[in-house]
Tab-separated table of C-alpha atoms and ligand atoms in Angstrom:
chain	number	residue	atom	x	y	z
A	1	UNK	CA	-21.175	-25.023	-2.577
A	2	UNK	CA	-17.826	-23.743	-1.548
A	3	UNK	CA	-16.739	-23.145	-5.113
A	4	UNK	CA	-19.973	-21.328	-5.785
A	5	UNK	CA	-19.478	-19.133	-2.715
A	6	UNK	CA	-15.908	-18.436	-3.698
A	7	UNK	CA	-17.089	-17.472	-7.126
A	8	UNK	CA	-19.600	-14.974	-5.749
A	9	UNK	CA	-16.941	-13.324	-3.615
A	10	UNK	CA	-14.448	-13.166	-6.418
A	11	UNK	CA	-16.963	-11.802	-8.870
A	12	UNK	CA	-18.100	-9.193	-6.372
A	13	UNK	CA	-14.558	-8.151	-5.491
A	14	UNK	CA	-13.505	-7.990	-9.096
A	15	UNK	CA	-16.538	-6.084	-10.233
A	16	UNK	CA	-16.043	-3.537	-7.487
A	17	UNK	CA	-12.579	-2.937	-8.721
A	18	UNK	CA	-14.159	-2.539	-12.109
A	19	UNK	CA	-16.110	0.457	-10.901
A	20	UNK	CA	-13.063	2.678	-10.428
A	21	UNK	CA	-13.717	6.191	-11.570
A	22	UNK	CA	-10.526	7.114	-13.386
A	23	UNK	CA	-12.166	6.520	-16.727
A	24	UNK	CA	-13.558	10.016	-16.437
A	25	UNK	CA	-10.150	11.246	-17.511
A	26	UNK	CA	-10.687	9.619	-20.838
A	27	UNK	CA	-13.910	10.941	-22.328
A	28	UNK	CA	-13.821	8.441	-25.190
A	29	UNK	CA	-14.992	5.733	-22.748
A	30	UNK	CA	-18.648	6.649	-22.663
A	31	UNK	CA	-18.777	7.166	-26.397
A	32	UNK	CA	-17.083	3.827	-26.991
A	33	UNK	CA	-19.547	2.050	-24.764
A	34	UNK	CA	-22.397	3.401	-26.847
A	35	UNK	CA	-20.910	2.135	-30.102
A	36	UNK	CA	-23.172	-0.588	-31.539
A	37	UNK	CA	-21.668	-4.076	-31.522
A	38	UNK	CA	-19.834	-4.706	-34.734
A	39	UNK	CA	-19.704	-8.473	-34.459
A	40	UNK	CA	-16.134	-8.229	-35.691
A	41	UNK	CA	-13.570	-10.458	-34.149
A	42	UNK	CA	-10.430	-9.273	-35.911
A	43	UNK	CA	-8.552	-8.950	-32.654
A	44	UNK	CA	-4.849	-8.778	-32.151
A	45	UNK	CA	-3.472	-11.706	-30.206
A	46	UNK	CA	-0.200	-11.758	-28.284
A	47	UNK	CA	1.008	-14.959	-26.678
A	48	UNK	CA	3.463	-15.496	-23.852
A	49	UNK	CA	4.292	-18.354	-21.504
A	50	UNK	CA	1.509	-17.638	-19.023
A	51	UNK	CA	-0.704	-15.176	-20.826
A	52	UNK	CA	-2.652	-15.159	-24.055
A	53	UNK	CA	-3.821	-11.629	-24.641
A	54	UNK	CA	-6.580	-10.762	-27.066
A	55	UNK	CA	-7.146	-7.098	-27.742
A	56	UNK	CA	-9.023	-4.644	-29.932
A	57	UNK	CA	-6.551	-1.886	-29.188
A	58	UNK	CA	-2.828	-1.241	-28.877
A	59	UNK	CA	0.322	-1.627	-30.906
A	60	UNK	CA	2.443	-4.750	-31.272
A	61	UNK	CA	4.867	-3.090	-28.898
A	62	UNK	CA	2.314	-2.221	-26.202
A	63	UNK	CA	0.778	-5.722	-26.256
A	64	UNK	CA	4.204	-7.335	-26.167
A	65	UNK	CA	4.990	-5.197	-23.122
A	66	UNK	CA	1.841	-6.433	-21.338
A	67	UNK	CA	2.519	-10.103	-22.096
A	68	UNK	CA	6.195	-9.899	-21.156
A	69	UNK	CA	5.350	-8.003	-17.963
A	70	UNK	CA	2.776	-10.627	-16.978
A	71	UNK	CA	5.180	-13.482	-17.714
A	72	UNK	CA	7.889	-11.816	-15.652
A	73	UNK	CA	5.393	-11.205	-12.820
A	74	UNK	CA	4.405	-14.868	-12.412
A	75	UNK	CA	7.675	-16.160	-10.856
A	76	UNK	CA	7.729	-13.097	-8.578
A	77	UNK	CA	4.171	-13.863	-7.426
A	78	UNK	CA	5.210	-17.460	-6.806
A	79	UNK	CA	8.023	-16.271	-4.546
A	80	UNK	CA	6.026	-13.551	-2.825
A	81	UNK	CA	3.161	-15.945	-2.039
A	82	UNK	CA	5.675	-18.580	-0.873
A	83	UNK	CA	4.400	-21.190	-3.323
A	84	UNK	CA	6.758	-24.127	-3.927
A	85	UNK	CA	9.162	-23.372	-6.788
A	86	UNK	CA	7.723	-24.465	-10.105
A	87	UNK	CA	4.082	-24.397	-8.927
A	88	UNK	CA	3.136	-21.854	-11.574
A	89	UNK	CA	5.314	-23.165	-14.400
A	90	UNK	CA	2.281	-24.306	-16.377
A	91	UNK	CA	-0.284	-21.804	-15.096
A	92	UNK	CA	-2.027	-20.002	-17.921
A	93	UNK	CA	-4.495	-17.153	-18.138
A	94	UNK	CA	-6.553	-15.792	-20.995
A	95	UNK	CA	-6.878	-12.014	-20.941
A	96	UNK	CA	-9.002	-9.628	-22.934
A	97	UNK	CA	-7.887	-6.038	-23.255
A	98	UNK	CA	-10.841	-4.054	-24.449
A	99	UNK	CA	-11.370	-0.590	-25.790
A	100	UNK	CA	-14.881	-1.448	-26.958
A	101	UNK	CA	-16.397	-4.163	-24.712
A	102	UNK	CA	-19.465	-4.445	-26.947
A	103	UNK	CA	-17.292	-5.889	-29.679
A	104	UNK	CA	-16.271	-8.628	-27.240
A	105	UNK	CA	-19.881	-9.223	-26.282
A	106	UNK	CA	-20.804	-9.494	-29.925
A	107	UNK	CA	-17.999	-11.955	-30.623
A	108	UNK	CA	-18.950	-14.044	-27.575
A	109	UNK	CA	-15.721	-13.294	-25.687
A	110	UNK	CA	-17.410	-11.305	-22.926
A	111	UNK	CA	-20.534	-12.651	-21.192
A	112	UNK	CA	-23.556	-10.421	-21.872
A	113	UNK	CA	-24.273	-10.056	-18.149
A	114	UNK	CA	-20.800	-8.786	-17.217
A	115	UNK	CA	-20.652	-5.034	-17.033
A	116	UNK	CA	-17.755	-3.189	-15.478
A	117	UNK	CA	-15.572	-0.168	-16.049
A	118	UNK	CA	-12.101	-1.469	-15.339
A	119	UNK	CA	-11.328	-5.141	-14.798
A	120	UNK	CA	-12.826	-8.486	-13.925
A	121	UNK	CA	-11.370	-11.858	-12.915
A	122	UNK	CA	-12.738	-15.384	-13.130
A	123	UNK	CA	-10.931	-18.710	-12.974
A	124	UNK	CA	-8.343	-18.686	-15.754
A	125	UNK	CA	-9.663	-15.579	-17.476
A	126	UNK	CA	-9.520	-11.826	-16.923
A	127	UNK	CA	-10.974	-8.829	-18.711
A	128	UNK	CA	-9.392	-5.401	-18.578
A	129	UNK	CA	-10.594	-2.170	-20.126
A	130	UNK	CA	-8.011	0.070	-21.673
A	131	UNK	CA	-6.866	2.694	-19.145
A	132	UNK	CA	-5.646	6.255	-19.730
A	133	UNK	CA	-2.008	5.204	-19.267
A	134	UNK	CA	-0.036	2.103	-20.183
A	135	UNK	CA	1.098	1.891	-16.542
A	136	UNK	CA	-2.458	1.697	-15.282
A	137	UNK	CA	-3.544	-0.786	-17.966
A	138	UNK	CA	-0.573	-2.982	-17.006
A	139	UNK	CA	-1.323	-2.507	-13.294
A	140	UNK	CA	-4.922	-3.565	-13.800
A	141	UNK	CA	-3.979	-6.589	-15.909
A	142	UNK	CA	-1.637	-7.683	-13.110
A	143	UNK	CA	-4.225	-6.905	-10.406
A	144	UNK	CA	-6.842	-9.091	-12.097
A	145	UNK	CA	-4.142	-11.679	-12.762
A	146	UNK	CA	-3.468	-11.907	-9.000
A	147	UNK	CA	-7.187	-12.535	-8.374
A	148	UNK	CA	-7.159	-15.286	-11.029
A	149	UNK	CA	-4.046	-16.765	-9.429
A	150	UNK	CA	-5.598	-16.711	-5.938
A	151	UNK	CA	-8.696	-18.514	-7.225
A	152	UNK	CA	-6.497	-21.083	-8.979
A	153	UNK	CA	-4.199	-21.743	-6.006
A	154	UNK	CA	-6.359	-21.075	-2.955
A	155	UNK	CA	-9.910	-21.527	-4.245
A	156	UNK	CA	-10.901	-17.946	-3.435
A	157	UNK	CA	-9.498	-14.520	-2.617
A	158	UNK	CA	-10.695	-13.696	0.925
A	159	UNK	CA	-12.570	-10.604	2.167
A	160	UNK	CA	-12.056	-7.351	0.284
A	161	UNK	CA	-9.503	-5.843	2.704
A	162	UNK	CA	-7.311	-8.871	2.146
A	163	UNK	CA	-8.010	-9.766	-1.488
A	164	UNK	CA	-7.692	-6.207	-2.783
A	165	UNK	CA	-4.644	-5.635	-0.578
A	166	UNK	CA	-2.871	-8.644	-2.024
A	167	UNK	CA	-3.933	-7.804	-5.580
A	168	UNK	CA	-2.749	-4.212	-5.218
A	169	UNK	CA	0.514	-5.101	-3.546
A	170	UNK	CA	1.373	-7.642	-6.226
A	171	UNK	CA	0.455	-5.289	-9.056
A	172	UNK	CA	2.104	-2.005	-8.027
A	173	UNK	CA	5.305	-2.127	-10.043
A	174	UNK	CA	8.398	-0.410	-11.288
A	175	UNK	CA	9.746	-0.820	-14.791
A	176	UNK	CA	8.063	-3.086	-17.326
A	177	UNK	CA	8.534	-6.142	-19.503
A	178	UNK	CA	11.237	-8.542	-18.432
A	179	UNK	CA	12.680	-6.097	-15.903
A	180	UNK	CA	9.404	-5.430	-14.092
A	181	UNK	CA	9.660	-5.354	-10.286
A	182	UNK	CA	6.553	-6.037	-8.236
A	183	UNK	CA	5.663	-5.090	-4.687
A	184	UNK	CA	7.353	-1.711	-4.855
A	185	UNK	CA	6.293	1.625	-3.415
A	186	UNK	CA	6.158	4.190	-6.232
A	187	UNK	CA	9.045	6.640	-6.084
A	188	UNK	CA	7.210	9.406	-7.898
A	189	UNK	CA	3.899	10.278	-9.482
A	190	UNK	CA	5.391	10.045	-12.966
A	191	UNK	CA	6.224	6.378	-12.303
A	192	UNK	CA	2.552	5.445	-11.914
A	193	UNK	CA	0.357	7.728	-14.052
A	194	UNK	CA	-3.371	7.557	-13.195
A	195	UNK	CA	-2.817	5.192	-10.255
A	196	UNK	CA	-3.691	8.052	-7.906
A	197	UNK	CA	-3.818	6.282	-4.525
A	198	UNK	CA	-1.467	8.687	-2.709
A	199	UNK	CA	-3.522	11.697	-3.715
A	200	UNK	CA	-6.597	10.203	-2.013
A	201	UNK	CA	-4.592	9.179	1.059
A	202	UNK	CA	-3.226	12.715	1.339
A	203	UNK	CA	-6.737	14.119	1.077
A	204	UNK	CA	-7.936	11.810	3.867
A	205	UNK	CA	-5.009	12.957	6.033
A	206	UNK	CA	-5.898	16.585	5.442
A	207	UNK	CA	-9.535	15.875	6.322
A	208	UNK	CA	-8.547	13.878	9.479
A	209	UNK	CA	-10.301	10.856	7.965
A	210	UNK	CA	-7.672	8.157	8.140
A	211	UNK	CA	-9.578	4.932	8.864
A	212	UNK	CA	-8.474	2.803	11.799
A	213	UNK	CA	-7.031	-0.605	10.987
A	214	UNK	CA	-10.225	-2.186	12.375
A	215	UNK	CA	-12.293	-0.060	9.971
A	216	UNK	CA	-10.331	-1.226	6.942
A	217	UNK	CA	-10.592	-4.857	8.056
A	218	UNK	CA	-14.362	-4.462	8.182
A	219	UNK	CA	-14.742	-2.986	4.708
A	220	UNK	CA	-17.729	-4.548	2.975
A	221	UNK	CA	-17.354	-7.002	0.124
A	222	UNK	CA	-18.925	-4.376	-2.083
A	223	UNK	CA	-16.537	-1.422	-2.005
A	224	UNK	CA	-18.780	0.478	-4.407
A	225	UNK	CA	-15.876	1.474	-6.593
A	226	UNK	CA	-14.235	3.538	-3.862
A	227	UNK	CA	-10.648	3.956	-5.086
A	228	UNK	CA	-9.608	5.325	-1.691
A	229	UNK	CA	-10.606	2.024	-0.055
A	230	UNK	CA	-8.294	0.208	-2.450
A	231	UNK	CA	-5.520	2.491	-1.265
A	232	UNK	CA	-6.149	1.543	2.396
A	233	UNK	CA	-6.288	-2.175	1.514
A	234	UNK	CA	-2.943	-1.774	-0.239
A	235	UNK	CA	-1.470	-0.085	2.861
A	236	UNK	CA	-2.649	-2.924	5.116
A	237	UNK	CA	-0.853	-5.314	2.785
A	238	UNK	CA	2.287	-3.140	2.855
A	239	UNK	CA	2.198	-3.056	6.653
A	240	UNK	CA	2.002	-6.828	6.973
A	241	UNK	CA	4.869	-7.238	4.571
A	242	UNK	CA	6.991	-4.460	6.065
A	243	UNK	CA	7.571	-6.400	9.304
A	244	UNK	CA	8.930	-9.967	9.360
A	245	UNK	CA	6.736	-10.829	12.362
A	246	UNK	CA	3.512	-10.374	10.358
A	247	UNK	CA	4.688	-11.629	6.987
A	248	UNK	CA	4.024	-15.351	7.473
A	249	UNK	CA	0.592	-14.595	8.932
A	250	UNK	CA	-0.177	-12.671	5.766
A	251	UNK	CA	1.011	-15.420	3.448
A	252	UNK	CA	-0.785	-18.091	5.458
A	253	UNK	CA	-4.043	-16.163	5.266
A	254	UNK	CA	-4.146	-16.659	1.494
A	255	UNK	CA	-4.573	-20.378	2.228
A	256	UNK	CA	-7.685	-19.597	4.319
A	257	UNK	CA	-9.345	-17.538	1.600
A	258	UNK	CA	-12.193	-20.035	1.305
A	259	UNK	CA	-13.439	-19.164	4.802
A	260	UNK	CA	-16.447	-16.896	5.156
A	261	UNK	CA	-15.247	-13.249	5.148
A	262	UNK	CA	-16.292	-12.629	8.775
A	263	UNK	CA	-14.606	-15.839	9.956
A	264	UNK	CA	-11.455	-15.003	7.996
A	265	UNK	CA	-11.246	-11.532	9.542
A	266	UNK	CA	-12.059	-12.749	13.072
A	267	UNK	CA	-9.354	-15.413	12.812
A	268	UNK	CA	-6.855	-12.763	11.741
A	269	UNK	CA	-7.891	-10.485	14.627
A	270	UNK	CA	-7.442	-13.396	17.069
A	271	UNK	CA	-3.970	-14.180	15.729
A	272	UNK	CA	-3.023	-10.520	16.062
A	273	UNK	CA	-4.565	-10.047	19.510
A	274	UNK	CA	-1.345	-9.889	21.513
A	275	UNK	CA	0.190	-7.604	18.874
A	276	UNK	CA	-2.892	-5.448	18.290
A	277	UNK	CA	-1.627	-2.250	20.049
A	278	UNK	CA	1.687	-2.508	18.173
A	279	UNK	CA	0.294	-3.174	14.718
A	280	UNK	CA	-2.229	-0.383	15.283
A	281	UNK	CA	0.486	2.063	16.289
A	282	UNK	CA	2.471	1.069	13.203
A	283	UNK	CA	-0.641	1.497	11.062
A	284	UNK	CA	-1.053	5.022	12.392
A	285	UNK	CA	2.546	5.922	11.637
A	286	UNK	CA	2.368	4.352	8.186
A	287	UNK	CA	-0.849	6.112	7.212
A	288	UNK	CA	0.373	9.459	8.584
A	289	UNK	CA	3.687	9.179	6.742
A	290	UNK	CA	3.396	7.181	3.520
A	291	UNK	CA	3.848	8.925	0.189
A	292	UNK	CA	5.959	8.620	-2.947
A	293	UNK	CA	9.421	7.334	-2.051
A	294	UNK	CA	8.376	5.688	1.244
A	295	UNK	CA	11.176	3.274	2.145
A	296	UNK	CA	9.802	0.082	3.723
A	297	UNK	CA	13.054	-0.838	5.484
A	298	UNK	CA	14.069	2.588	6.741
A	299	UNK	CA	10.536	3.228	7.991
A	300	UNK	CA	10.324	0.085	10.140
A	301	UNK	CA	9.524	1.252	13.664
A	302	UNK	CA	10.821	-0.612	16.675
A	303	UNK	CA	7.955	-0.872	19.189
A	304	UNK	CA	7.137	-3.488	21.784
A	305	UNK	CA	4.360	-4.105	24.289
A	306	UNK	CA	7.196	-4.859	26.715
A	307	UNK	CA	8.631	-1.331	26.440
A	308	UNK	CA	8.932	-0.186	30.067
A	309	UNK	CA	7.256	2.887	31.484
A	310	UNK	CA	9.589	5.882	31.670
A	311	UNK	CA	10.648	6.333	35.287
A	312	UNK	CA	14.247	7.362	34.981
A	313	UNK	CA	15.199	10.937	35.499
A	314	UNK	CA	17.110	11.053	32.219
A	315	UNK	CA	17.039	9.232	28.916
A	316	UNK	CA	19.498	9.670	26.047
A	317	UNK	CA	18.747	8.853	22.449
A	318	UNK	CA	20.504	9.166	19.094
A	319	UNK	CA	18.160	10.049	16.252
A	320	UNK	CA	19.643	8.887	12.945
A	321	UNK	CA	19.053	11.066	9.920
A	322	UNK	CA	18.862	8.062	7.571
A	323	UNK	CA	15.855	6.402	9.211
A	324	UNK	CA	12.155	7.138	9.623
A	325	UNK	CA	10.410	7.391	13.008
A	326	UNK	CA	12.556	6.169	15.915
A	327	UNK	CA	11.166	5.338	19.334
A	328	UNK	CA	12.808	6.114	22.666
A	329	UNK	CA	12.081	2.486	23.625
A	330	UNK	CA	9.967	3.441	26.629
A	331	UNK	CA	6.344	4.404	27.226
A	332	UNK	CA	5.200	7.639	28.826
A	333	UNK	CA	2.289	8.257	31.177
A	334	UNK	CA	-0.042	11.262	30.950
A	335	UNK	CA	0.810	14.182	33.191
A	336	UNK	CA	4.551	13.727	32.748
A	337	UNK	CA	6.400	16.934	31.936
A	338	UNK	CA	9.589	16.465	29.961
A	339	UNK	CA	12.459	18.720	29.068
A	340	UNK	CA	14.052	17.648	25.810
A	341	UNK	CA	17.424	18.933	24.716
A	342	UNK	CA	18.656	18.279	21.198
A	343	UNK	CA	22.221	18.763	20.016
A	344	UNK	CA	24.491	17.601	17.232
A	345	UNK	CA	24.636	17.813	13.463
A	346	UNK	CA	23.691	15.658	10.525
A	347	UNK	CA	24.010	15.932	6.767
A	348	UNK	CA	20.855	15.611	4.720
A	349	UNK	CA	22.265	15.840	1.236
A	350	UNK	CA	25.663	15.091	-0.241
A	351	UNK	CA	25.631	16.846	-3.539
A	352	UNK	CA	27.266	19.053	-4.646
A	353	UNK	CA	28.545	19.127	-1.057
A	354	UNK	CA	27.134	17.911	2.277
A	355	UNK	CA	24.261	20.002	3.604
A	356	UNK	CA	24.854	20.201	7.331
A	357	UNK	CA	21.870	20.690	9.587
A	358	UNK	CA	21.229	21.242	13.269
A	359	UNK	CA	17.952	20.363	15.069
A	360	UNK	CA	16.184	23.532	13.858
A	361	UNK	CA	16.742	22.448	10.245
A	362	UNK	CA	18.013	24.266	7.191
A	363	UNK	CA	15.557	27.089	6.865
A	364	UNK	CA	16.335	27.865	3.236
A	365	UNK	CA	15.502	24.319	2.061
A	366	UNK	CA	12.139	22.719	2.686
A	367	UNK	CA	10.743	19.203	2.454
A	368	UNK	CA	7.056	18.491	3.064
A	369	UNK	CA	6.493	22.039	4.304
A	370	UNK	CA	9.170	21.913	6.993
A	371	UNK	CA	12.846	22.867	6.979
A	372	UNK	CA	15.051	20.061	5.730
A	373	UNK	CA	16.937	18.491	8.652
A	374	UNK	CA	14.441	19.707	11.250
A	375	UNK	CA	13.996	17.426	14.251
A	376	UNK	CA	10.354	16.339	14.576
A	377	UNK	CA	8.753	14.559	17.516
A	378	UNK	CA	5.526	12.621	17.705
A	379	UNK	CA	3.299	11.298	20.504
A	380	UNK	CA	2.095	7.867	19.440
A	381	UNK	CA	-0.728	6.472	21.622
A	382	UNK	CA	-0.197	3.044	23.217
A	383	UNK	CA	-3.851	2.139	23.059
A	384	UNK	CA	-5.395	0.725	19.911
A	385	UNK	CA	-7.995	3.041	18.459
A	386	UNK	CA	-10.824	1.029	16.906
A	387	UNK	CA	-12.985	4.062	16.142
A	388	UNK	CA	-13.959	4.634	12.539
A	389	UNK	CA	-11.227	7.213	12.037
A	390	UNK	CA	-7.904	7.440	13.844
A	391	UNK	CA	-7.282	10.650	15.774
A	392	UNK	CA	-4.482	12.548	13.977
A	393	UNK	CA	-1.104	12.091	15.648
A	394	UNK	CA	0.372	15.001	17.586
A	395	UNK	CA	3.696	16.124	16.212
A	396	UNK	CA	5.997	18.869	17.451
A	397	UNK	CA	9.269	20.411	16.401
A	398	UNK	CA	12.316	20.678	18.585
A	399	UNK	CA	14.994	23.281	18.625
A	400	UNK	CA	17.627	22.955	21.324
A	401	UNK	CA	15.647	22.823	24.576
A	402	UNK	CA	11.912	22.405	24.856
A	403	UNK	CA	9.386	21.369	27.492
A	404	UNK	CA	6.477	19.146	26.550
A	405	UNK	CA	3.605	17.777	28.591
A	406	UNK	CA	2.536	14.218	27.883
A	407	UNK	CA	-1.264	14.151	27.655
A	408	UNK	CA	-1.906	10.454	26.949
A	409	UNK	CA	-0.339	7.015	27.374
A	410	UNK	CA	2.117	7.051	24.502
A	411	UNK	CA	5.482	6.402	22.970
A	412	UNK	CA	7.642	9.320	21.884
A	413	UNK	CA	9.179	9.105	18.446
A	414	UNK	CA	11.556	11.315	16.559
A	415	UNK	CA	12.840	11.705	13.013
A	416	UNK	CA	14.894	14.125	10.966
A	417	UNK	CA	12.826	15.841	8.285
A	418	UNK	CA	13.653	14.934	4.688
A	419	UNK	CA	11.977	13.702	1.514
A	420	UNK	CA	10.818	10.125	2.103
A	421	UNK	CA	12.817	8.753	-0.814
A	422	UNK	CA	15.989	10.611	0.094
A	423	UNK	CA	16.944	9.198	3.495
A	424	UNK	CA	19.645	6.906	2.102
A	425	UNK	CA	22.238	9.630	1.574
A	426	UNK	CA	21.880	11.129	5.052
A	427	UNK	CA	24.597	10.822	7.642
A	428	UNK	CA	24.859	11.413	11.364
A	429	UNK	CA	22.004	12.509	13.557
A	430	UNK	CA	21.018	14.362	16.701
A	431	UNK	CA	21.565	13.541	20.342
A	432	UNK	CA	18.538	13.882	22.561
A	433	UNK	CA	18.464	14.175	26.320
A	434	UNK	CA	15.014	13.652	27.829
A	435	UNK	CA	14.506	14.560	31.479
A	436	UNK	CA	11.475	14.763	33.713
A	437	UNK	CA	10.721	18.266	34.813
A	438	UNK	CA	9.548	19.018	38.327
B	501	ZN	ZN1	-9.553	-6.435	-7.304
C-alpha cells in the first residue's frame, strides 16, 4: 500500500514538473509530437557508471556530457543527502532523452499512458524531453534523477514543496561533465539558459505577490505546471541549507518522505515552531533579495527570538560592505522614533582602483537601481506572516542623519548597496549611531 501511495505521489510530482511551459520557446515541439510513430529504435546509447542514456537526438559529445555530468553528480548527492559513503556506488538509472516521444512509445520504451512535456521519474528510470538549451536538458535530467534517487533511498519524495525543492536544489549546477558543481546559485543568466526562475521571482516581487513560507509549504501535490512554484520550492530548500540550524532537519525530512503529505508538513511545522518567527523573517529577506549572484554565506542573517527590545538611549553598529543584511541585534517597538546617523567610508570595487563610497553612495555608478555603496535600511517584522502573500518589506535609504518612526514590531537591518555577486571585494563599512528621539 505504502509503495503504491509513494508511487502515486512521485508520478504526480514528476508529471507536474513535466508540464513546464518553456517548450513554447522551441516551436518544433508541437510539430514533433504530431509526427506519426516510426517504430524505429535506432537510438544512440551512452553508458556511464550510474547512467545508461538512450536518445533519439544529440551528438556523441552532448550525450557524453550528460552521462559524465550525471555520474559526477551522484557522489555529490550522496554527500549532500548525508548518505553513508559508498551507498550509491552501485546505483543505476536508465534515462531516455527524447526529441520525439512517439518513437519511444512505438519502440515500447515509453508507456503509452505517460504524457508529459518535460520530464518524468519512476523507480530506476527517468524520461526527459529535449529542452531548448543543453543546460536545461542537463538540469532536467538531474532533477528527475534526484526524484529517482529519493524513491530508491527513501521510498518516496515527500510533498511537492519538499520534493521539488530538493530536486531543484540538487540539479541547479555550474559547469558540466566531471567538473559539475551542484547546489549552486546561478551567477548570471547566461550560466543557466532557459531555467528562468529568477525572472518569475522578480515579477512576483514587482507585483507584491511573494508567497509566505506557510503558503509554499501548503502547495498542492498538483502544481499544474506552475514554473514559479518550482522557484519558491527551490528557495525554501536554499533557506534550509543556508543555515546550519535547519540543515539537519532538512536532511532528516527526506527519511520521512513516505509519510502522508499533510503529516509530513505538519511534523515539519511542529519541529520549526520555536524558530517559526526567525525562519519566516529569513524567508522574507531571502525572497526580497535573491537574484543572480546571491551569496549564501554572505547573506546569512543573524536573528534570534532572544534579541532584546531596544531600550537604550543609543546603539552603535558597524555595517560591513562585504555582507548582506545585518541586524542591530535588538527588536524595536512601534511608536519609537529614532535618529540614525551614518558616517565612515567603504570601498565597493577594487579595480582599476578602489571606489570609495560614503553612506549616500556613488551617484555615478548604480547597482539594482540605487547608487553603488548607498546605505539601505529595512524594517523586518518580528511576527510571522502566514497570509497568502507576504507584505513587501519597508526599506529606506540613509544619508548622514535621518529620523525614522517605527510602525510595527520589527528588527532593523542595514546593508551597503552592491551587486549581489560582488560583495567579496568590498572593504570597510559605515558606522551607525541609533538614538531614540524625544
Ligand atoms: Zn520534479
